[in-house]
Coordinates of C-alpha atoms in Angstrom, one line a residue:
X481 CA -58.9 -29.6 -31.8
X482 CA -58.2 -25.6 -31.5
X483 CA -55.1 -26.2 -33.7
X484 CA -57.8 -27.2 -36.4
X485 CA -59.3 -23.5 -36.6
X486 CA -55.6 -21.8 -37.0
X487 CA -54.9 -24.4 -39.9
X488 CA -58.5 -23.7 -41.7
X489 CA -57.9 -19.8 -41.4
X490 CA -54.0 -19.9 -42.5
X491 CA -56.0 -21.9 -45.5
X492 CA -58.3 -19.2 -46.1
X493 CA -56.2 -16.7 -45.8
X494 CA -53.7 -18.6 -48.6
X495 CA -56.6 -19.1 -51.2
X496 CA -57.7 -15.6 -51.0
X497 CA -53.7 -14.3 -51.2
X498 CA -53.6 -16.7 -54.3
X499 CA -56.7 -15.4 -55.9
X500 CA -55.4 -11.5 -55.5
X501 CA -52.0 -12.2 -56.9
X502 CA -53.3 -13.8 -59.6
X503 CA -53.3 -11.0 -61.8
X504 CA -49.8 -10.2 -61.1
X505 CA -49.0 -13.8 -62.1
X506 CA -50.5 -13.2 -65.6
X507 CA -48.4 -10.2 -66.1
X508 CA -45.4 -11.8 -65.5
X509 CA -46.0 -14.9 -67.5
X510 CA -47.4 -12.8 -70.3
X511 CA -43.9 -10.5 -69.9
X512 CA -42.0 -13.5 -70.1
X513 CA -43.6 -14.9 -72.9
X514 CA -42.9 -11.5 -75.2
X515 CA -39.4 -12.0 -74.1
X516 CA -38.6 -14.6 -76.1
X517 CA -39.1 -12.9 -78.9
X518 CA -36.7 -10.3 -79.1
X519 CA -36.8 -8.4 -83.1
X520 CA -34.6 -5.5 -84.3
X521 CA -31.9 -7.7 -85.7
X522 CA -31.9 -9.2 -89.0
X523 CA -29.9 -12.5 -89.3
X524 CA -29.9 -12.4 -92.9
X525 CA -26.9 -13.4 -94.2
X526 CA -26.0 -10.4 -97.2
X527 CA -23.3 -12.0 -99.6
X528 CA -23.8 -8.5 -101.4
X529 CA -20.8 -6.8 -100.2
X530 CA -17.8 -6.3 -102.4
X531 CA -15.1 -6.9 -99.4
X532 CA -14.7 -10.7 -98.3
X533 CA -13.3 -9.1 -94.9
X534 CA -16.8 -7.7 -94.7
X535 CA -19.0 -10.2 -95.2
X536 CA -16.9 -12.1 -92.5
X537 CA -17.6 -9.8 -90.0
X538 CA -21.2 -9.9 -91.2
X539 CA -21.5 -13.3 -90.7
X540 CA -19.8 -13.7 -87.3
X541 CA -21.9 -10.9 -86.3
X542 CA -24.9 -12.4 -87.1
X543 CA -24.0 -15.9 -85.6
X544 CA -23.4 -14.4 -82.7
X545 CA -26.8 -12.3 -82.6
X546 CA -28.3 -15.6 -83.5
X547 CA -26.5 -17.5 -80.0
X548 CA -27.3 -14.7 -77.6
X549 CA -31.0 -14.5 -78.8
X550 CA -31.4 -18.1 -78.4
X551 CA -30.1 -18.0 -75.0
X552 CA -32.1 -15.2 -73.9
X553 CA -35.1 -17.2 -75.6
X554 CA -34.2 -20.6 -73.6
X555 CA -33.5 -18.5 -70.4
X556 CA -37.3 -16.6 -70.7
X557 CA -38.8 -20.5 -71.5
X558 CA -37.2 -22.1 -68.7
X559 CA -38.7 -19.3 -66.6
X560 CA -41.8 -19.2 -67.3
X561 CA -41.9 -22.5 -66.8
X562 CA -40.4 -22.5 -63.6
X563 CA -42.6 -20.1 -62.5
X564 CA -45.5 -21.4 -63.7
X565 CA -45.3 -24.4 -61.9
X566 CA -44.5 -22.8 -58.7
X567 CA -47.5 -21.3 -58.5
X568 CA -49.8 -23.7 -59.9
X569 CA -48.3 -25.9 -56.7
X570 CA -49.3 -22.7 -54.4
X571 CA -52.3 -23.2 -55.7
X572 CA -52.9 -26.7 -54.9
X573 CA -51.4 -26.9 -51.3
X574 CA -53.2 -24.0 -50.2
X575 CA -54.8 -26.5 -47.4
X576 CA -50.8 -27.1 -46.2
X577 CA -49.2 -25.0 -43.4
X578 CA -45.9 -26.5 -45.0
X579 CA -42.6 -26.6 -42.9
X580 CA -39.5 -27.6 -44.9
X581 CA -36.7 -29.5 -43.1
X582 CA -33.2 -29.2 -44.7
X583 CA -29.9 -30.9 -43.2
X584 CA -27.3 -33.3 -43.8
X585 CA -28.4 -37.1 -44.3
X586 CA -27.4 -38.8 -40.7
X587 CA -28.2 -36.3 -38.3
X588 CA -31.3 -37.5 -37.5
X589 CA -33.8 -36.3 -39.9
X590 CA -35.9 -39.3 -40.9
X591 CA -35.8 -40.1 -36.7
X592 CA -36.8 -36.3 -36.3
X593 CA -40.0 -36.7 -38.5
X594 CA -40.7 -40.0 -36.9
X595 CA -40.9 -38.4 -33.7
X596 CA -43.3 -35.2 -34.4
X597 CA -45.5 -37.7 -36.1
X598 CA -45.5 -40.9 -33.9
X599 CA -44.0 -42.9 -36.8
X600 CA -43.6 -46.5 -36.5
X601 CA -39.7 -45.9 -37.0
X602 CA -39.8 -47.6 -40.9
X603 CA -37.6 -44.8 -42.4
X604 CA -34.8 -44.3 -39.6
X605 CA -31.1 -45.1 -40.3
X606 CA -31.9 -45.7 -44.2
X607 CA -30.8 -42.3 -45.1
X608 CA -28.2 -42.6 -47.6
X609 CA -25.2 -40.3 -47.9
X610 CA -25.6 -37.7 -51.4
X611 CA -29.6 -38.4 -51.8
X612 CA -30.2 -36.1 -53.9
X613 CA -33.9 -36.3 -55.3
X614 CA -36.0 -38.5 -52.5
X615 CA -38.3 -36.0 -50.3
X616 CA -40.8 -37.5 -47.9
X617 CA -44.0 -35.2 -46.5
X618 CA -45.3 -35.7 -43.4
X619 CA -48.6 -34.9 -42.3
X620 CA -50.9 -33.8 -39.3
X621 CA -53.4 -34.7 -38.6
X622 CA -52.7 -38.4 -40.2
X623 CA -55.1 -39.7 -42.0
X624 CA -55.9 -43.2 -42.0
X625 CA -54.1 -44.8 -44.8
X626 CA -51.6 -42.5 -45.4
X627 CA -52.8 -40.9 -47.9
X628 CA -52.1 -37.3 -48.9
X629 CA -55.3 -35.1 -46.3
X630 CA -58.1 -33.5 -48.5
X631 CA -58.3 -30.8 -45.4
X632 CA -56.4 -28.2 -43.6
X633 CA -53.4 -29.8 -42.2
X634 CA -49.6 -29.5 -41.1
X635 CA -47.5 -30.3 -43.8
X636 CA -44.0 -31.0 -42.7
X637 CA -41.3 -32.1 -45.5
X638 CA -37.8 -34.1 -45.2
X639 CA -35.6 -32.4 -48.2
X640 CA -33.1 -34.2 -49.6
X641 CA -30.1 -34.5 -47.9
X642 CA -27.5 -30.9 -48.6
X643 CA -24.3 -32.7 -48.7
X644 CA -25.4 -34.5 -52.1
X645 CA -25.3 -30.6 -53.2
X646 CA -22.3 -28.5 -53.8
X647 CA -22.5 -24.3 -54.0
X648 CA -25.0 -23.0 -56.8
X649 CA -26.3 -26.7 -57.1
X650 CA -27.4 -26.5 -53.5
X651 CA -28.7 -23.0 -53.5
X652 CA -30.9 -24.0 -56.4
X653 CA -32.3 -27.4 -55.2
X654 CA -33.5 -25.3 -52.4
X655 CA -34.8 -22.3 -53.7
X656 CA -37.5 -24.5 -55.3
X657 CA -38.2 -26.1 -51.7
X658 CA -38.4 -22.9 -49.7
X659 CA -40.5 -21.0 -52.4
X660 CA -43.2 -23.4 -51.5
X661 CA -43.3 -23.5 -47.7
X662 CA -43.8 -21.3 -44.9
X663 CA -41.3 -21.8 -42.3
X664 CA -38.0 -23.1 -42.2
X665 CA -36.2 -26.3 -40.2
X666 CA -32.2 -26.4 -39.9
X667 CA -31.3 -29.5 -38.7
X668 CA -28.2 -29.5 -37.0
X669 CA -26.1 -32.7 -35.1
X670 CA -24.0 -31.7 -31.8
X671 CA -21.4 -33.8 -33.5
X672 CA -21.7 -31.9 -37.2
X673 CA -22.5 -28.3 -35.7
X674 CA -19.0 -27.4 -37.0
X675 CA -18.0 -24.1 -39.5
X676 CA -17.9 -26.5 -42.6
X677 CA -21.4 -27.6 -42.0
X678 CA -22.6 -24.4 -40.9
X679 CA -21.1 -23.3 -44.7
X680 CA -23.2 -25.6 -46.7
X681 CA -25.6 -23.6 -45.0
X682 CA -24.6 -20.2 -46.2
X683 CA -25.5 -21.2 -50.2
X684 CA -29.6 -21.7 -48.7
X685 CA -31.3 -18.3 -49.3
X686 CA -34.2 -18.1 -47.2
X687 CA -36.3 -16.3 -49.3
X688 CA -37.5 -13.8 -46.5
X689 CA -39.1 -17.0 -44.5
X690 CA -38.3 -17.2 -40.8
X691 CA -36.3 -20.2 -39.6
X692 CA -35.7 -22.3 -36.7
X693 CA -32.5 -24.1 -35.6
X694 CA -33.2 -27.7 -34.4
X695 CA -29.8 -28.8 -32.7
X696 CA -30.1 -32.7 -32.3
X697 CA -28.0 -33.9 -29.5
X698 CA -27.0 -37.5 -30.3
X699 CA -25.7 -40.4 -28.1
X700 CA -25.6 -44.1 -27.9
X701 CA -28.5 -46.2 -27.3
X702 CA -26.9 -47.5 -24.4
X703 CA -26.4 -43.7 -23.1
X704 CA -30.1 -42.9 -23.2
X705 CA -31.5 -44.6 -20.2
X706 CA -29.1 -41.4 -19.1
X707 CA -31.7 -39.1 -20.1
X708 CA -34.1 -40.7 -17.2
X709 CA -32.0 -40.2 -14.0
X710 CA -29.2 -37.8 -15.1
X711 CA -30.1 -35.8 -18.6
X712 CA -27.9 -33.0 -17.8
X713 CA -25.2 -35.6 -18.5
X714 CA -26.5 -35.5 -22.1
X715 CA -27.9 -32.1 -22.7
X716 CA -24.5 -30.0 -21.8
X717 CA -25.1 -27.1 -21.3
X718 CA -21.5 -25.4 -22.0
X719 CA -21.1 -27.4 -24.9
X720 CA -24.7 -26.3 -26.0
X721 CA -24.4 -22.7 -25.3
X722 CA -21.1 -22.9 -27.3
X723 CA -23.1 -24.5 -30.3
X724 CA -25.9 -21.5 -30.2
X725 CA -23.6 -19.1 -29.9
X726 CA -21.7 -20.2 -33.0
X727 CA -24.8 -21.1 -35.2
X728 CA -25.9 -17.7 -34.1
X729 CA -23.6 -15.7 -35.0
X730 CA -23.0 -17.7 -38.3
X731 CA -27.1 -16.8 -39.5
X732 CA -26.1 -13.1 -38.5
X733 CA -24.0 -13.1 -40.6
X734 CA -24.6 -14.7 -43.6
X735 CA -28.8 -13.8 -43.7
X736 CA -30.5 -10.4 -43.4
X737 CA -32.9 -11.5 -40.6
X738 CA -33.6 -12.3 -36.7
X739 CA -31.5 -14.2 -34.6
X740 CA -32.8 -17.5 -35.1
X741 CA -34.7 -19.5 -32.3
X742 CA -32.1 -22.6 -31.4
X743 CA -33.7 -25.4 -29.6
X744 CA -31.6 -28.4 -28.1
X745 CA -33.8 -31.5 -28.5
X746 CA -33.1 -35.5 -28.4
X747 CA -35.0 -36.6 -31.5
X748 CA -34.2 -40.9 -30.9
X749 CA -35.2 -40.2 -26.9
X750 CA -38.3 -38.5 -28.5
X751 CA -39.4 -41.1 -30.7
X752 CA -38.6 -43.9 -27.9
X753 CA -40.7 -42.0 -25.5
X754 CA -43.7 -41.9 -27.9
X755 CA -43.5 -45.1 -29.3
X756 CA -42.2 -47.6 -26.3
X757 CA -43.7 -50.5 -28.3
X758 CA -40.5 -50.2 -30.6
X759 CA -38.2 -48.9 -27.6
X760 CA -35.5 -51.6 -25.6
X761 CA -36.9 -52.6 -22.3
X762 CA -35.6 -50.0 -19.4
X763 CA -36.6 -47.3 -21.4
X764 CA -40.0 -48.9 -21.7
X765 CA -40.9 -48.7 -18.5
X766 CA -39.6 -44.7 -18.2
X767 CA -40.6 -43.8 -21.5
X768 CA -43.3 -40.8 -20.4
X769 CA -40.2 -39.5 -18.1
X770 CA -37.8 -40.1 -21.0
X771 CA -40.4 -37.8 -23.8
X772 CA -40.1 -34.8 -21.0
X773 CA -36.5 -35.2 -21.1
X774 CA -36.0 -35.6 -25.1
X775 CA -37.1 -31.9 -25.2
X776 CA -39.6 -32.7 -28.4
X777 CA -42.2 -30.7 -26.7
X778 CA -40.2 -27.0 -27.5
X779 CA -40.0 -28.6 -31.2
X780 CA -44.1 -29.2 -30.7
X781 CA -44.6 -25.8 -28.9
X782 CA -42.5 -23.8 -32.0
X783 CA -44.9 -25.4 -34.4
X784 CA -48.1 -24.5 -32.6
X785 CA -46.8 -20.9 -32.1
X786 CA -46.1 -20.1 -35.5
X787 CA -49.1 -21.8 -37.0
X788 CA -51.3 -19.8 -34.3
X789 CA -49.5 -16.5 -34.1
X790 CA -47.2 -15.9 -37.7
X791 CA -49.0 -18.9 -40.6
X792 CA -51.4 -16.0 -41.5
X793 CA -49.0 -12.7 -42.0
X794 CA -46.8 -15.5 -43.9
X795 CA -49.0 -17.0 -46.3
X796 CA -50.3 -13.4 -47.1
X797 CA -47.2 -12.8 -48.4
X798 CA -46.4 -16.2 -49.9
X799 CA -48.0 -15.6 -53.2
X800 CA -46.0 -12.1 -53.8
X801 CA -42.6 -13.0 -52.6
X802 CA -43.2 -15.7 -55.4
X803 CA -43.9 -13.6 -58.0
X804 CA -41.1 -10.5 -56.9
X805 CA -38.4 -13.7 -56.5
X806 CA -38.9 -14.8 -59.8
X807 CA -38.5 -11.4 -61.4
X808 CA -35.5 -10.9 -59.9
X809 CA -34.1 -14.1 -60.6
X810 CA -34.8 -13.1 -63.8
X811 CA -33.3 -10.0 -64.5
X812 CA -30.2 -11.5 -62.6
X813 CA -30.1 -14.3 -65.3
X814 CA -30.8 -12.0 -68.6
X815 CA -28.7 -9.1 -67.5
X816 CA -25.6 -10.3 -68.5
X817 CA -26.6 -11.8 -72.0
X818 CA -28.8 -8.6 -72.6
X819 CA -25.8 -6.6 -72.0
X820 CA -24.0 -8.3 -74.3
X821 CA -27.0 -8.1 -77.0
X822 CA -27.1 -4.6 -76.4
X823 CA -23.3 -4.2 -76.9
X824 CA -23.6 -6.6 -80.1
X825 CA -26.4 -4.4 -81.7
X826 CA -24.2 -1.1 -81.0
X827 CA -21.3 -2.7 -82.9
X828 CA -23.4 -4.0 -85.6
X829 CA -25.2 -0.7 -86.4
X830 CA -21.9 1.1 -86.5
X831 CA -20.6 -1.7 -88.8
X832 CA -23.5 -1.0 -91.1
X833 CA -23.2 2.8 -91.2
X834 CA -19.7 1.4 -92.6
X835 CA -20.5 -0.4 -95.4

């Protein structure tokens, strides 16, 4: 399989990224670590001044020296840790071409996966509304059991549904999905494609990773057989060119970064057409005719392109956008509480120069 030779260089090309960076992935966890220990401030308490009013403001002083250094210490330990793990999971999907998927629960996610893969169908229409911790990985090649591959594959992952997120909770529970893959999936429903949902969108930073729009057209079971003789009576095309133009200029807007491919595709059609054993009679018989018209092979063709053309350039970089998004991260989260340290330890020296 040629697809085979892309996946084992984009692996090689990971392990030796990893093995490069590694350095810089020392320095920053040794940086860390010396950050917790911030010295220059005594929180001794001196009960040897003469004024009560004094030793008051001592005291105060030094309890609040005490709080902000403890913060700044828990904020430097949860980072490192954090980070830490991050890479060490780098490190041991380097075989995976990952792919995250991220959209609401009941827009066809779980029947999305099942189509790219061939599934048997076992996880579509159990979705539940505001999961928020359930992730499922999907891989090609399968392997025979199941099991998690031991070689170069396609790793493609079903996040947890976004609407069981809200603002900073969202953009955090995917900032540590997207640190870890290579592409992006937005899954979007004809019938959800509206501002709001585009919104929940706006809170997912992307991390510099490219993405691709998947815009699921839905319709009844009873509609499908549709797709056969007439599909252009499910695929419209005014109604989709109004969705790509909107979804379009929404990712202009709210990311630094190309306008996004959007593909149209008919992921229950798709999964019929593959698997007819589980499909309702008429679309048995047309289900080779009803595949071609589902559109899954653009999804197919968008994979193949970027693990062939882009999964190299990416996973180069992989490794150091890590490391450069965790220091920033980091100073964004210490430079408020290290402002007010600073301030603190300008008042207190003045205060001592006082007494």
């Amino acid at each position: 399989m040629e697809l085979l030779k892309y996946l084992k260089q984009a692996t090689n090309t990971a392990t030796n990224s990893i093995k490069s960076s590694q350095i810089y992935r020392d320095e920053m966890l040794l940086n860390l670590k010396y950050q917790k220990a911030i010295h220059g401030i005594s929180t001794h308490r001196n009960n040897n001044f003469s004024s009560e009013n004094i030793k008051k403001i001592y005291s105060e002083f030094s309890d609040k020296a005490e709080y902000l250094q403890k913060s700044i210490e828990k904020l430097t330990a949860k980072a490192q840790n954090d980070f830490s793990n991050a890479y060490s999971e780098l490190e041991k999907n380097a075989r995976f071409v990952t792919i995250m998927l991220f959209g609401r629960s009941r827009t066809g996610k779980s029947t999305m996966m099942e189509a790219l893969t061939s599934g048997d169908g076992h996880t579509i229409g159990i979705g539940k509304q505001n999961t928020t911790t359930e992730i499922k990985e999907y891989f090609l090649p399968k392997t025979k059991n199941g099991e998690i591959p031991t070689k170069d594959a396609l790793r493609i992952v079903d996040t947890p549904g976004i609407e069981g997120f809200d603002g900073e909770e969202l953009a955090k529970m995917a900032e540590r999905y997207i640190e870890r893959c290579d592409h992006i999936f937005f899954l979007l429903s004809d019938d959800k494609a509206t501002s709001s949902e585009l919104d929940r969108f706006g809170y997912i930073q992307t991390q510099g990773k490219g993405i691709t729009v998947l815009l699921n057209i839905k319709s009844f079971d009873e509609d499908i057989d549709l797709l056969v003789e007439k599909p252009e009576y499910i695929f419209k095309r005014d109604e989709i060119e109004g969705h790509n133009r909107r979804i379009k200029n929404y990712v202009a807007k709210h990311f630094d970064m190309p306008e996004p491919e959007v593909i149209p595709v008919h992921a229950r059609a798709a999964w019929m057409g593959k698997r007819p054993d589980k499909a309702i009679a008429t679309i048995n018989r047309n289900h080779e005719i009803l595949l071609r018209n589902s559109y899954i092979a653009n999804v197919e063709k968008t994979i193949q392109k970027f693990i062939v053309e882009d999964s190299v350039l990416v996973r180069i970089r992989t490794p150091y956008d890590l490391i450069n998004g965790y220091i920033i991260s980091v100073k964004n989260e210490l430079r408020p509480v290290a402002g007010q340290f600073r301030e603190l330890m300008d008042k207190f020296k003045y205060l001592k120069k006082k007494v």
